[in-house]
Amino acid sequence: MTPRNADLIKQIHDWISLHRDEGIAFLQELVRIPSIQGNETEVQLLVADKLRSLALDVDMWEPDGEMLVTHPYFCSPRNRFTGSPNVVGFLKGSGGGRSIILNGHIDVVPEGNREMWGDDPYSGHVVDGKLYGRGATDMKGGNVSLLLALEAIQRLGLKLKGDVIFESVIEEESGGAGTLAAIVKGYRADAALIPEPTNMRIFPKQQGSMWFRIEVKGRSAHGGTRYEGVSAIEKSMTVIQHIRELEELRNARVTDPLYANNPIPIPINIGVIQGGNWPSSVADTVNLEGRMGVAPEEKLEEAKAEMSRWMAGLRDKDPWFEAHPPGVTWFGAQWVPGCVDPEHALMQVLIQQYREVKQVEPVIEASPWGTDGGLLTVVGETPCIIFGPGITGVAHYPNEHIEIERVFEVAEIITLTVIHWCELDETEA
Amino acid sequence: MTPRNADLIKQIHDWISLHRDEGIAFLQELVRIPSIQGNETEVQLLVADKLRSLALDVDMWEPDGEMLVTHPYFCSPRNRFTGSPNVVGFLKGSGGGRSIILNGHIDVVPEGNREMWGDDPYSGHVVDGKLYGRGATDMKGGNVSLLLALEAIQRLGLKLKGDVIFESVIEEESGGAGTLAAIVKGYRADAALIPEPTNMRIFPKQQGSMWFRIEVKGRSAHGGTRYEGVSAIEKSMTVIQHIRELEELRNARVTDPLYANNPIPIPINIGVIQGGNWPSSVADTVNLEGRMGVAPEEKLEEAKAEMSRWMAGLRDKDPWFEAHPPGVTWFGAQWVPGCVDPEHALMQVLIQQYREVKQVEPVIEASPWGTDGGLLTVVGETPCIIFGPGITGVAHYPNEHIEIERVFEVAEIITLTVIHWCELDETEA
């Protein structure tokens, strides 16, 4: 007997509604373990147990840093991953269906200044329908949506034709070495979905980004005769203005309607400035650090090359830069941009199931930040869409939280999406 | 028998020429003791011994920090002066003559990065007529000129009517607590002379200065959606530009011909900038630190008040500053400006003796930086002129050095100046 889609929707809704308390409790368990970089084992063991309880095959391994560092897309502040295992749960389909990767990162950024938090940063407390704690939104809430989807499918005895690969990865916050390790290990699929905190918007395209450092040179002198020196602080103002013009130029090229609501689709942010070391000396060096957004269709190397060319143009603004060109170096994290056709089949399935559950049209945009989706799409050749229950604006901030209702809504939408993507095997029904 | 001035000049020149080697050796001894802040005892004992050998009364004491901190002109990063004695040598005149303070600081700034030095920073080595080492120019070379003057006067048996007070003070590099302590102890005179490194220019007026810190506020956001935040780095550019305009305004008022050769008589230098803490976050705070030059005739409080009024005008440039006015605080060091009439009697004596020794006209200017002369003039009511053998451009820098010839020339000029100022007592001649 084939359940009609309306029956399926109700069946899934009812099952998830019946298991809300367990879902909330499991998210609390995850949030209460501070899985910052280097401290992911405990939480991953919990995830692995959950996957085993759902009868998935579990693969848990610490990525091989020595091997990974040779990969052109490797980017991490470390090359040893002891204490930081990846976990993959594999649900084998009966064959003939499309496969899907469901990916979520388990690492969280540090809590920062605890005094800015109204409660323990890892409390997991629920107040007024919101669950609080570092990682609640980014992105353990999304991970619980995925696990609820798998649980509903398994508990309801729904058999799928296509394979489902669930990935609980490390290191997304530092450049994606966890997802890269899973790709290198061979985990690929016909498409992928990551429930990063999108406010339930659907992102078929996502901005990439890279960090840069610019050293601006001046010449020291005593502040009382500052005209004998050249202030690197004043020169850095010219550099910042010059970069602002590059940002304008690059954004003027972005005509993608998915960025229609975004005033600066691919920003260049100067986040850190540091220069000089004595109030009464002319500063001879200023260091700028920033983040360059990379368009979904752009390659990281293209964006780097454009920045280099642009910086060379500084000499036309001020001859000082002819003899003292500011050096640009790329350091720290990078996120590969990703781009999936908005008409992609998984987009169609996801949009349809969103409508079914929410009874409204989804918002479809391009993301203003990167995720591991870029690596999945570009390196893993697994087109990846981002859609999740978390609140973009509270990620990385004190008092991070998630609206619990969204976790369950996304769980329902993803359950249905997986079923329609991988297809039900009804031979046993 | 009264020596004619020409004879006196020759007598002094010959005595100093005959004692060049001892002068160089003594300067080497002084330079080889790294008398940075807190480490002045050893060098001051050497100075005290020298003064005693010249039959001066010696007063050596560690300033009373607890008492000094209550003085409105006290400015120091510390309030305990253990290990940091002042030394005063007193040469009593026979009466009826004008008194003079000969002041020089014995503290030196730290050597900084030793790798920038071509030799040991405290070597005292003499190469091509230059003596090298931290403090050689700023201002142990000048101090040796003073001591040679005293020695010539004593060894030649020249009796003076007026008192000579020689002060070897601590703490000039940190705001003048050593000279302030000598003033508070009662050392005053009809005029004063400090042989700071002026390239043998004569400075009857000197710029004061104060350090300030400005906190510029923004609002944090993720760099990918930087338009949701307010960059403190961008706002700081407006603040820096605003301060540049204040500098222009203040300097347009300076019409003193003594500043004719100075493109920016009283500069406002922004020496340090620091803001933001993450490349991909919008910076929510930038701190600026700088030095505000204060005109010779101006009071520190007037300059502070003008800065405060000016900063309030930022709100007219950008409404952001209405709700987020950058706070200005005054911290660290300050140097009181000083102003002596260019026609002052000591100026006339000094200029005349300069002509006698150098056979050219001296350069008379206003200094672009402060010294303890401001405290002597304003607080000690002892009009103070700055004139010394050191090289302005190498003070505080690696490979600091002094041209030895200048030390002896200044010694001759000062010997004659003291004699003419205090007057020879020829009753015993």
PDB file of N, CA and C in Angstrom, chain A residues 50 168 197 208 242 248 272 291 306 336 363:
ATOM      1  N   LYS A  50      23.934   7.735  18.432  1.00  0.00           N
ATOM      2  CA  LYS A  50      22.588   8.004  17.873  1.00  0.00           C
ATOM      3  C   LYS A  50      22.426   7.326  16.505  1.00  0.00           C
ATOM      4  N   SER A 168      28.687  14.285  10.193  1.00  0.00           N
ATOM      5  CA  SER A 168      28.877  15.226  11.310  1.00  0.00           C
ATOM      6  C   SER A 168      30.361  15.574  11.304  1.00  0.00           C
ATOM      7  N   PRO A 197      22.512  27.936   9.590  1.00  0.00           N
ATOM      8  CA  PRO A 197      21.460  28.886  10.017  1.00  0.00           C
ATOM      9  C   PRO A 197      21.100  29.899   8.928  1.00  0.00           C
ATOM     10  N   GLY A 208      31.838  32.729  -1.264  1.00  0.00           N
ATOM     11  CA  GLY A 208      33.055  32.245  -0.630  1.00  0.00           C
ATOM     12  C   GLY A 208      33.760  33.405   0.037  1.00  0.00           C
ATOM     13  N   HIS A 242      40.913  52.806  -1.170  1.00  0.00           N
ATOM     14  CA  HIS A 242      41.171  52.115  -2.446  1.00  0.00           C
ATOM     15  C   HIS A 242      40.460  50.762  -2.469  1.00  0.00           C
ATOM     16  N   GLU A 248      33.237  48.312  -4.507  1.00  0.00           N
ATOM     17  CA  GLU A 248      32.146  48.874  -5.329  1.00  0.00           C
ATOM     18  C   GLU A 248      32.171  48.295  -6.737  1.00  0.00           C
ATOM     19  N   VAL A 272      40.453  44.298  11.060  1.00  0.00           N
ATOM     20  CA  VAL A 272      41.489  44.560  12.066  1.00  0.00           C
ATOM     21  C   VAL A 272      42.461  45.595  11.522  1.00  0.00           C
ATOM     22  N   ARG A 291      38.512  40.332   5.243  1.00  0.00           N
ATOM     23  CA  ARG A 291      37.848  39.201   4.605  1.00  0.00           C
ATOM     24  C   ARG A 291      37.311  39.669   3.259  1.00  0.00           C
ATOM     25  N   GLU A 306      42.571  39.571  -8.853  1.00  0.00           N
ATOM     26  CA  GLU A 306      41.982  40.893  -9.030  1.00  0.00           C
ATOM     27  C   GLU A 306      42.441  41.842  -7.916  1.00  0.00           C
ATOM     28  N   VAL A 336      35.350  28.104   0.140  1.00  0.00           N
ATOM     29  CA  VAL A 336      35.180  28.025  -1.308  1.00  0.00           C
ATOM     30  C   VAL A 336      33.743  28.421  -1.654  1.00  0.00           C
ATOM     31  N   VAL A 363      11.815  31.770   0.746  1.00  0.00           N
ATOM     32  CA  VAL A 363      12.700  32.834   0.253  1.00  0.00           C
ATOM     33  C   VAL A 363      13.951  32.148  -0.307  1.00  0.00           C
TER      34      VAL A 363
END
